[in-house]
Amino acid sequence: MGKLQKGLFGGFTGKVGNYVGYMSKGQMLIRAVPKRNKKRKCSTAQQHQRAKFAFGQIYLKQLAPLFNITFANYTKYKSASNVAFSHMLNDGIAGVYPRFVMDWPKLLISKGKLHLPVNIVATAETNKINFNWLPEVIDGREDMRPTDRSVLLVICPELQQSIYTASGASRIVGAAAIEVASFAGKEVHTYIAFISEDGKSASNSVYTGMQKLPKAVR
């Protein structure tokens, strides 16, 4: 059932007859419900794409709030999470239907023009992942300000879960850490990126490798 917005002559959300109303980027839009042929079977290519899409959704649902920050500059025609998901489908997922796998080194979790520090390294410690980099800053360069914040992401494939922060230590500090106690004893994949203090600019992300976390100490 659709719901009226702003009275009888406003838009609506939901399904009304053969039309669906929805909000996109602050605009009320209406589209016709596509007709479906119930007897038509999906082609192999369609099955492949649908299965790949469903596989990617496992991580998109977790990371969408992060993508809305780290892909914010690519939202002219698509939402930030949709842009990130396109990158994931095209580059971050490997394998052949029906056996898909994530290509972890190629997964992009941030995209932008901020300068990346050099000598970025991630290491595992009990209940956390440490990140270190060379805190290089050049006066006057807006693409490498000392106040840029680190974005840290840790993904555990075995649990199909992720932990991240978009407010890690600043560029000038040269080090940051993220607590991942729930992943103790597991193999995880790690990533880092940087965003400006005002959130308007981001860097490309860097895959910092697979790490094996120590088991929890009892």
PDB file of C-alpha atoms in Angstrom:
ATOM      1  CA  MET A   1       0.000   0.000   0.000  1.00  0.00           C
ATOM      2  CA  GLY A   2       1.384   3.429  -0.962  1.00  0.00           C
ATOM      3  CA  LYS A   3       1.519   6.425   1.376  1.00  0.00           C
ATOM      4  CA  LEU A   4       0.746   9.975   0.272  1.00  0.00           C
ATOM      5  CA  GLN A   5       3.399  12.641   0.814  1.00  0.00           C
ATOM      6  CA  LYS A   6       2.340  16.307   1.253  1.00  0.00           C
ATOM      7  CA  GLY A   7      -1.355  15.714   0.708  1.00  0.00           C
ATOM      8  CA  LEU A   8      -3.449  14.530  -2.211  1.00  0.00           C
ATOM      9  CA  PHE A   9      -1.392  16.312  -4.873  1.00  0.00           C
ATOM     10  CA  GLY A  10       2.028  15.356  -3.538  1.00  0.00           C
ATOM     11  CA  GLY A  11       4.062  12.269  -4.353  1.00  0.00           C
ATOM     12  CA  PHE A  12       3.679   8.875  -2.737  1.00  0.00           C
ATOM     13  CA  THR A  13       5.861   6.063  -1.476  1.00  0.00           C
ATOM     14  CA  GLY A  14       5.204   2.391  -1.973  1.00  0.00           C
ATOM     15  CA  LYS A  15       3.128   0.607  -4.607  1.00  0.00           C
ATOM     16  CA  VAL A  16      -0.125   2.006  -5.995  1.00  0.00           C
ATOM     17  CA  GLY A  17      -1.600  -0.075  -8.792  1.00  0.00           C
ATOM     18  CA  ASN A  18       1.052  -0.514 -11.464  1.00  0.00           C
ATOM     19  CA  TYR A  19       3.302   2.244 -10.126  1.00  0.00           C
ATOM     20  CA  VAL A  20       5.896   2.514  -7.356  1.00  0.00           C
ATOM     21  CA  GLY A  21       6.805   5.771  -5.619  1.00  0.00           C
ATOM     22  CA  TYR A  22      10.195   6.195  -3.980  1.00  0.00           C
ATOM     23  CA  MET A  23      12.624   8.860  -2.730  1.00  0.00           C
ATOM     24  CA  SER A  24      16.064   9.246  -4.343  1.00  0.00           C
ATOM     25  CA  LYS A  25      18.522  12.013  -3.403  1.00  0.00           C
ATOM     26  CA  GLY A  26      15.760  14.228  -2.025  1.00  0.00           C
ATOM     27  CA  GLN A  27      13.476  13.832  -5.051  1.00  0.00           C
ATOM     28  CA  MET A  28      10.174  11.970  -5.184  1.00  0.00           C
ATOM     29  CA  LEU A  29      10.184   9.630  -8.197  1.00  0.00           C
ATOM     30  CA  ILE A  30       7.556   7.327  -9.682  1.00  0.00           C
ATOM     31  CA  ARG A  31       8.131   4.363 -11.970  1.00  0.00           C
ATOM     32  CA  ALA A  32       5.995   1.672 -13.530  1.00  0.00           C
ATOM     33  CA  VAL A  33       6.168  -1.858 -12.182  1.00  0.00           C
ATOM     34  CA  PRO A  34       7.863  -4.003 -14.851  1.00  0.00           C
ATOM     35  CA  LYS A  35       5.816  -6.823 -16.296  1.00  0.00           C
ATOM     36  CA  ARG A  36       7.122 -10.290 -15.582  1.00  0.00           C
ATOM     37  CA  ASN A  37       6.781 -13.398 -17.642  1.00  0.00           C
ATOM     38  CA  LYS A  38       6.387 -16.128 -15.042  1.00  0.00           C
ATOM     39  CA  LYS A  39       7.035 -18.857 -17.611  1.00  0.00           C
ATOM     40  CA  ARG A  40      10.352 -17.402 -18.784  1.00  0.00           C
ATOM     41  CA  LYS A  41      13.434 -19.065 -17.293  1.00  0.00           C
ATOM     42  CA  CYS A  42      16.563 -17.135 -16.352  1.00  0.00           C
ATOM     43  CA  SER A  43      19.509 -17.504 -18.687  1.00  0.00           C
ATOM     44  CA  THR A  44      22.840 -18.785 -17.381  1.00  0.00           C
ATOM     45  CA  ALA A  45      24.223 -15.234 -17.568  1.00  0.00           C
ATOM     46  CA  GLN A  46      21.307 -13.909 -15.517  1.00  0.00           C
ATOM     47  CA  GLN A  47      21.735 -16.648 -12.918  1.00  0.00           C
ATOM     48  CA  HIS A  48      25.440 -15.832 -12.761  1.00  0.00           C
ATOM     49  CA  GLN A  49      24.820 -12.109 -12.226  1.00  0.00           C
ATOM     50  CA  ARG A  50      22.066 -12.625  -9.644  1.00  0.00           C
ATOM     51  CA  ALA A  51      24.202 -15.059  -7.645  1.00  0.00           C
ATOM     52  CA  LYS A  52      27.189 -12.701  -7.810  1.00  0.00           C
ATOM     53  CA  PHE A  53      24.981  -9.826  -6.706  1.00  0.00           C
ATOM     54  CA  ALA A  54      23.633 -11.825  -3.751  1.00  0.00           C
ATOM     55  CA  PHE A  55      27.162 -12.835  -2.730  1.00  0.00           C
ATOM     56  CA  GLY A  56      28.345  -9.224  -2.743  1.00  0.00           C
ATOM     57  CA  GLN A  57      25.334  -8.102  -0.723  1.00  0.00           C
ATOM     58  CA  ILE A  58      26.701  -9.998   2.287  1.00  0.00           C
ATOM     59  CA  TYR A  59      29.400  -7.349   2.692  1.00  0.00           C
ATOM     60  CA  LEU A  60      27.559  -4.402   1.164  1.00  0.00           C
ATOM     61  CA  LYS A  61      24.964  -4.510   3.952  1.00  0.00           C
ATOM     62  CA  GLN A  62      27.736  -4.263   6.542  1.00  0.00           C
ATOM     63  CA  LEU A  63      29.871  -1.664   4.782  1.00  0.00           C
ATOM     64  CA  ALA A  64      27.251   0.661   3.230  1.00  0.00           C
ATOM     65  CA  PRO A  65      27.549   3.252   6.062  1.00  0.00           C
ATOM     66  CA  LEU A  66      31.325   3.319   5.533  1.00  0.00           C
ATOM     67  CA  PHE A  67      30.976   3.558   1.742  1.00  0.00           C
ATOM     68  CA  ASN A  68      28.664   6.538   2.157  1.00  0.00           C
ATOM     69  CA  ILE A  69      31.671   8.332   3.655  1.00  0.00           C
ATOM     70  CA  THR A  70      34.552   6.989   1.605  1.00  0.00           C
ATOM     71  CA  PHE A  71      32.817   7.240  -1.801  1.00  0.00           C
ATOM     72  CA  ALA A  72      30.963  10.479  -1.055  1.00  0.00           C
ATOM     73  CA  ASN A  73      32.559  12.328  -3.991  1.00  0.00           C
ATOM     74  CA  TYR A  74      31.119   9.863  -6.517  1.00  0.00           C
ATOM     75  CA  THR A  75      27.408  10.401  -5.906  1.00  0.00           C
ATOM     76  CA  LYS A  76      26.405  12.581  -8.881  1.00  0.00           C
ATOM     77  CA  TYR A  77      24.332   9.910 -10.590  1.00  0.00           C
ATOM     78  CA  LYS A  78      24.456   7.025  -8.096  1.00  0.00           C
ATOM     79  CA  SER A  79      24.508   6.699  -4.333  1.00  0.00           C
ATOM     80  CA  ALA A  80      27.928   6.273  -2.731  1.00  0.00           C
ATOM     81  CA  SER A  81      27.189   2.689  -1.702  1.00  0.00           C
ATOM     82  CA  ASN A  82      26.030   1.851  -5.243  1.00  0.00           C
ATOM     83  CA  VAL A  83      29.306   3.164  -6.684  1.00  0.00           C
ATOM     84  CA  ALA A  84      31.265   1.090  -4.173  1.00  0.00           C
ATOM     85  CA  PHE A  85      29.148  -1.962  -4.947  1.00  0.00           C
ATOM     86  CA  SER A  86      29.841  -1.574  -8.675  1.00  0.00           C
ATOM     87  CA  HIS A  87      33.577  -1.660  -7.924  1.00  0.00           C
ATOM     88  CA  MET A  88      33.036  -4.739  -5.772  1.00  0.00           C
ATOM     89  CA  LEU A  89      31.112  -6.579  -8.483  1.00  0.00           C
ATOM     90  CA  ASN A  90      33.581  -5.682 -11.228  1.00  0.00           C
ATOM     91  CA  ASP A  91      36.881  -6.121  -9.383  1.00  0.00           C
ATOM     92  CA  GLY A  92      36.386  -7.442  -5.861  1.00  0.00           C
ATOM     93  CA  ILE A  93      34.589 -10.706  -6.593  1.00  0.00           C
ATOM     94  CA  ALA A  94      36.261 -13.621  -8.380  1.00  0.00           C
ATOM     95  CA  GLY A  95      35.316 -17.194  -9.167  1.00  0.00           C
ATOM     96  CA  VAL A  96      32.813 -18.856 -11.473  1.00  0.00           C
ATOM     97  CA  TYR A  97      29.108 -19.370 -10.827  1.00  0.00           C
ATOM     98  CA  PRO A  98      28.045 -20.744  -8.442  1.00  0.00           C
ATOM     99  CA  ARG A  99      31.346 -20.637  -6.500  1.00  0.00           C
ATOM    100  CA  PHE A 100      32.232 -16.993  -5.918  1.00  0.00           C
ATOM    101  CA  VAL A 101      35.030 -15.733  -3.678  1.00  0.00           C
ATOM    102  CA  MET A 102      36.182 -12.291  -2.641  1.00  0.00           C
ATOM    103  CA  ASP A 103      39.394 -11.124  -4.269  1.00  0.00           C
ATOM    104  CA  TRP A 104      40.502  -9.370  -1.103  1.00  0.00           C
ATOM    105  CA  PRO A 105      43.532  -7.447  -2.469  1.00  0.00           C
ATOM    106  CA  LYS A 106      41.363  -5.938  -5.212  1.00  0.00           C
ATOM    107  CA  LEU A 107      38.468  -4.915  -2.961  1.00  0.00           C
ATOM    108  CA  LEU A 108      38.258  -1.115  -2.947  1.00  0.00           C
ATOM    109  CA  ILE A 109      36.800   0.389   0.228  1.00  0.00           C
ATOM    110  CA  SER A 110      37.583   4.045  -0.524  1.00  0.00           C
ATOM    111  CA  LYS A 111      38.173   6.146  -3.630  1.00  0.00           C
ATOM    112  CA  GLY A 112      39.507   9.667  -3.954  1.00  0.00           C
ATOM    113  CA  LYS A 113      42.414  11.991  -4.618  1.00  0.00           C
ATOM    114  CA  LEU A 114      43.926  12.446  -1.170  1.00  0.00           C
ATOM    115  CA  HIS A 115      47.598  11.517  -1.039  1.00  0.00           C
ATOM    116  CA  LEU A 116      48.386   8.201   0.621  1.00  0.00           C
ATOM    117  CA  PRO A 117      51.259   7.930   3.111  1.00  0.00           C
ATOM    118  CA  VAL A 118      54.123   5.582   2.290  1.00  0.00           C
ATOM    119  CA  ASN A 119      55.392   2.568   4.222  1.00  0.00           C
ATOM    120  CA  ILE A 120      51.918   1.534   5.394  1.00  0.00           C
ATOM    121  CA  VAL A 121      52.070  -1.684   7.420  1.00  0.00           C
ATOM    122  CA  ALA A 122      49.437  -3.611   9.375  1.00  0.00           C
ATOM    123  CA  THR A 123      50.302  -6.067  12.158  1.00  0.00           C
ATOM    124  CA  ALA A 124      48.208  -8.284  14.388  1.00  0.00           C
ATOM    125  CA  GLU A 125      48.281  -8.137  18.160  1.00  0.00           C
ATOM    126  CA  THR A 126      46.040  -9.688  20.783  1.00  0.00           C
ATOM    127  CA  ASN A 127      42.520  -8.349  20.162  1.00  0.00           C
ATOM    128  CA  LYS A 128      43.602  -5.602  17.761  1.00  0.00           C
ATOM    129  CA  ILE A 129      45.195  -4.677  14.457  1.00  0.00           C
ATOM    130  CA  ASN A 130      47.897  -2.006  14.422  1.00  0.00           C
ATOM    131  CA  PHE A 131      48.526   0.246  11.410  1.00  0.00           C
ATOM    132  CA  ASN A 132      51.692   2.283  10.917  1.00  0.00           C
ATOM    133  CA  TRP A 133      52.767   4.702   8.184  1.00  0.00           C
ATOM    134  CA  LEU A 134      55.281   7.460   7.517  1.00  0.00           C
ATOM    135  CA  PRO A 135      53.642  10.696   8.825  1.00  0.00           C
ATOM    136  CA  GLU A 136      54.851  12.822   5.928  1.00  0.00           C
ATOM    137  CA  VAL A 137      53.179  16.249   5.530  1.00  0.00           C
ATOM    138  CA  ILE A 138      54.088  19.025   3.089  1.00  0.00           C
ATOM    139  CA  ASP A 139      52.907  22.540   3.960  1.00  0.00           C
ATOM    140  CA  GLY A 140      50.396  23.951   1.538  1.00  0.00           C
ATOM    141  CA  ARG A 141      49.308  20.638   0.024  1.00  0.00           C
ATOM    142  CA  GLU A 142      45.574  20.171   0.517  1.00  0.00           C
ATOM    143  CA  ASP A 143      45.783  16.515  -0.445  1.00  0.00           C
ATOM    144  CA  MET A 144      47.911  15.587   2.572  1.00  0.00           C
ATOM    145  CA  ARG A 145      46.906  17.657   5.576  1.00  0.00           C
ATOM    146  CA  PRO A 146      48.081  16.579   9.028  1.00  0.00           C
ATOM    147  CA  THR A 147      44.457  16.458  10.225  1.00  0.00           C
ATOM    148  CA  ASP A 148      43.337  13.832   7.685  1.00  0.00           C
ATOM    149  CA  ARG A 149      41.777  10.938   9.577  1.00  0.00           C
ATOM    150  CA  SER A 150      42.595   7.278   9.008  1.00  0.00           C
ATOM    151  CA  VAL A 151      39.872   4.851   7.946  1.00  0.00           C
ATOM    152  CA  LEU A 152      40.502   1.325   9.234  1.00  0.00           C
ATOM    153  CA  LEU A 153      38.689  -1.832   8.145  1.00  0.00           C
ATOM    154  CA  VAL A 154      39.090  -5.459   9.234  1.00  0.00           C
ATOM    155  CA  ILE A 155      37.070  -8.256   7.600  1.00  0.00           C
ATOM    156  CA  CYS A 156      36.779 -11.803   8.926  1.00  0.00           C
ATOM    157  CA  PRO A 157      35.723 -14.147   6.073  1.00  0.00           C
ATOM    158  CA  GLU A 158      35.072 -17.113   8.369  1.00  0.00           C
ATOM    159  CA  LEU A 159      32.469 -15.149  10.327  1.00  0.00           C
ATOM    160  CA  GLN A 160      31.422 -13.016   7.329  1.00  0.00           C
ATOM    161  CA  GLN A 161      31.711  -9.964   9.575  1.00  0.00           C
ATOM    162  CA  SER A 162      33.608  -6.680   9.508  1.00  0.00           C
ATOM    163  CA  ILE A 163      34.749  -4.026  11.979  1.00  0.00           C
ATOM    164  CA  TYR A 164      35.697  -0.524  10.881  1.00  0.00           C
ATOM    165  CA  THR A 165      36.169   3.067  11.938  1.00  0.00           C
ATOM    166  CA  ALA A 166      36.196   6.258   9.886  1.00  0.00           C
ATOM    167  CA  SER A 167      37.668   8.294  12.722  1.00  0.00           C
ATOM    168  CA  GLY A 168      41.050   6.679  13.320  1.00  0.00           C
ATOM    169  CA  ALA A 169      44.198   8.561  14.290  1.00  0.00           C
ATOM    170  CA  SER A 170      45.205  11.514  12.115  1.00  0.00           C
ATOM    171  CA  ARG A 171      47.816  11.399   9.369  1.00  0.00           C
ATOM    172  CA  ILE A 172      50.455  13.241  11.385  1.00  0.00           C
ATOM    173  CA  VAL A 173      50.363  10.635  14.177  1.00  0.00           C
ATOM    174  CA  GLY A 174      51.700   7.877  11.929  1.00  0.00           C
ATOM    175  CA  ALA A 175      49.931   5.049  13.743  1.00  0.00           C
ATOM    176  CA  ALA A 176      46.430   3.816  14.545  1.00  0.00           C
ATOM    177  CA  ALA A 177      44.775   0.710  15.964  1.00  0.00           C
ATOM    178  CA  ILE A 178      41.379  -0.927  15.875  1.00  0.00           C
ATOM    179  CA  GLU A 179      39.970  -3.347  18.444  1.00  0.00           C
ATOM    180  CA  VAL A 180      38.825  -6.686  17.005  1.00  0.00           C
ATOM    181  CA  ALA A 181      38.437  -8.926  20.050  1.00  0.00           C
ATOM    182  CA  SER A 182      35.503 -10.778  18.457  1.00  0.00           C
ATOM    183  CA  PHE A 183      37.868 -12.039  15.724  1.00  0.00           C
ATOM    184  CA  ALA A 184      40.406 -13.589  18.117  1.00  0.00           C
ATOM    185  CA  GLY A 185      42.126 -16.617  16.600  1.00  0.00           C
ATOM    186  CA  LYS A 186      40.751 -15.896  13.106  1.00  0.00           C
ATOM    187  CA  GLU A 187      42.325 -14.869   9.827  1.00  0.00           C
ATOM    188  CA  VAL A 188      41.323 -11.361   8.786  1.00  0.00           C
ATOM    189  CA  HIS A 189      41.883  -9.012   5.867  1.00  0.00           C
ATOM    190  CA  THR A 190      42.910  -5.426   6.585  1.00  0.00           C
ATOM    191  CA  TYR A 191      42.513  -2.090   4.804  1.00  0.00           C
ATOM    192  CA  ILE A 192      43.341   1.558   5.390  1.00  0.00           C
ATOM    193  CA  ALA A 193      42.373   4.836   3.717  1.00  0.00           C
ATOM    194  CA  PHE A 194      42.292   8.511   4.687  1.00  0.00           C
ATOM    195  CA  ILE A 195      39.566  11.154   4.698  1.00  0.00           C
ATOM    196  CA  SER A 196      39.809  14.893   5.209  1.00  0.00           C
ATOM    197  CA  GLU A 197      38.696  16.377   8.504  1.00  0.00           C
ATOM    198  CA  ASP A 198      35.586  17.881   6.876  1.00  0.00           C
ATOM    199  CA  GLY A 199      34.738  14.560   5.226  1.00  0.00           C
ATOM    200  CA  LYS A 200      34.689  16.040   1.730  1.00  0.00           C
ATOM    201  CA  SER A 201      37.776  14.259   0.365  1.00  0.00           C
ATOM    202  CA  ALA A 202      39.081  10.721   0.577  1.00  0.00           C
ATOM    203  CA  SER A 203      42.032   8.678  -0.641  1.00  0.00           C
ATOM    204  CA  ASN A 204      42.051   5.387  -2.453  1.00  0.00           C
ATOM    205  CA  SER A 205      42.182   2.495  -0.039  1.00  0.00           C
ATOM    206  CA  VAL A 206      45.179   0.229   0.504  1.00  0.00           C
ATOM    207  CA  TYR A 207      44.945  -3.492   1.144  1.00  0.00           C
ATOM    208  CA  THR A 208      47.358  -4.122   4.016  1.00  0.00           C
ATOM    209  CA  GLY A 209      47.239  -7.887   3.904  1.00  0.00           C
ATOM    210  CA  MET A 210      45.886 -10.947   5.631  1.00  0.00           C
ATOM    211  CA  GLN A 211      46.650 -11.202   9.351  1.00  0.00           C
ATOM    212  CA  LYS A 212      46.203 -14.082  11.795  1.00  0.00           C
ATOM    213  CA  LEU A 213      44.980 -12.810  15.139  1.00  0.00           C
ATOM    214  CA  PRO A 214      46.255 -14.548  18.288  1.00  0.00           C
ATOM    215  CA  LYS A 215      43.747 -16.574  20.228  1.00  0.00           C
ATOM    216  CA  ALA A 216      42.110 -14.912  23.187  1.00  0.00           C
ATOM    217  CA  VAL A 217      44.062 -15.136  26.413  1.00  0.00           C
ATOM    218  CA  ARG A 218      42.080 -16.788  29.209  1.00  0.00           C
TER     219      ARG A 218
END
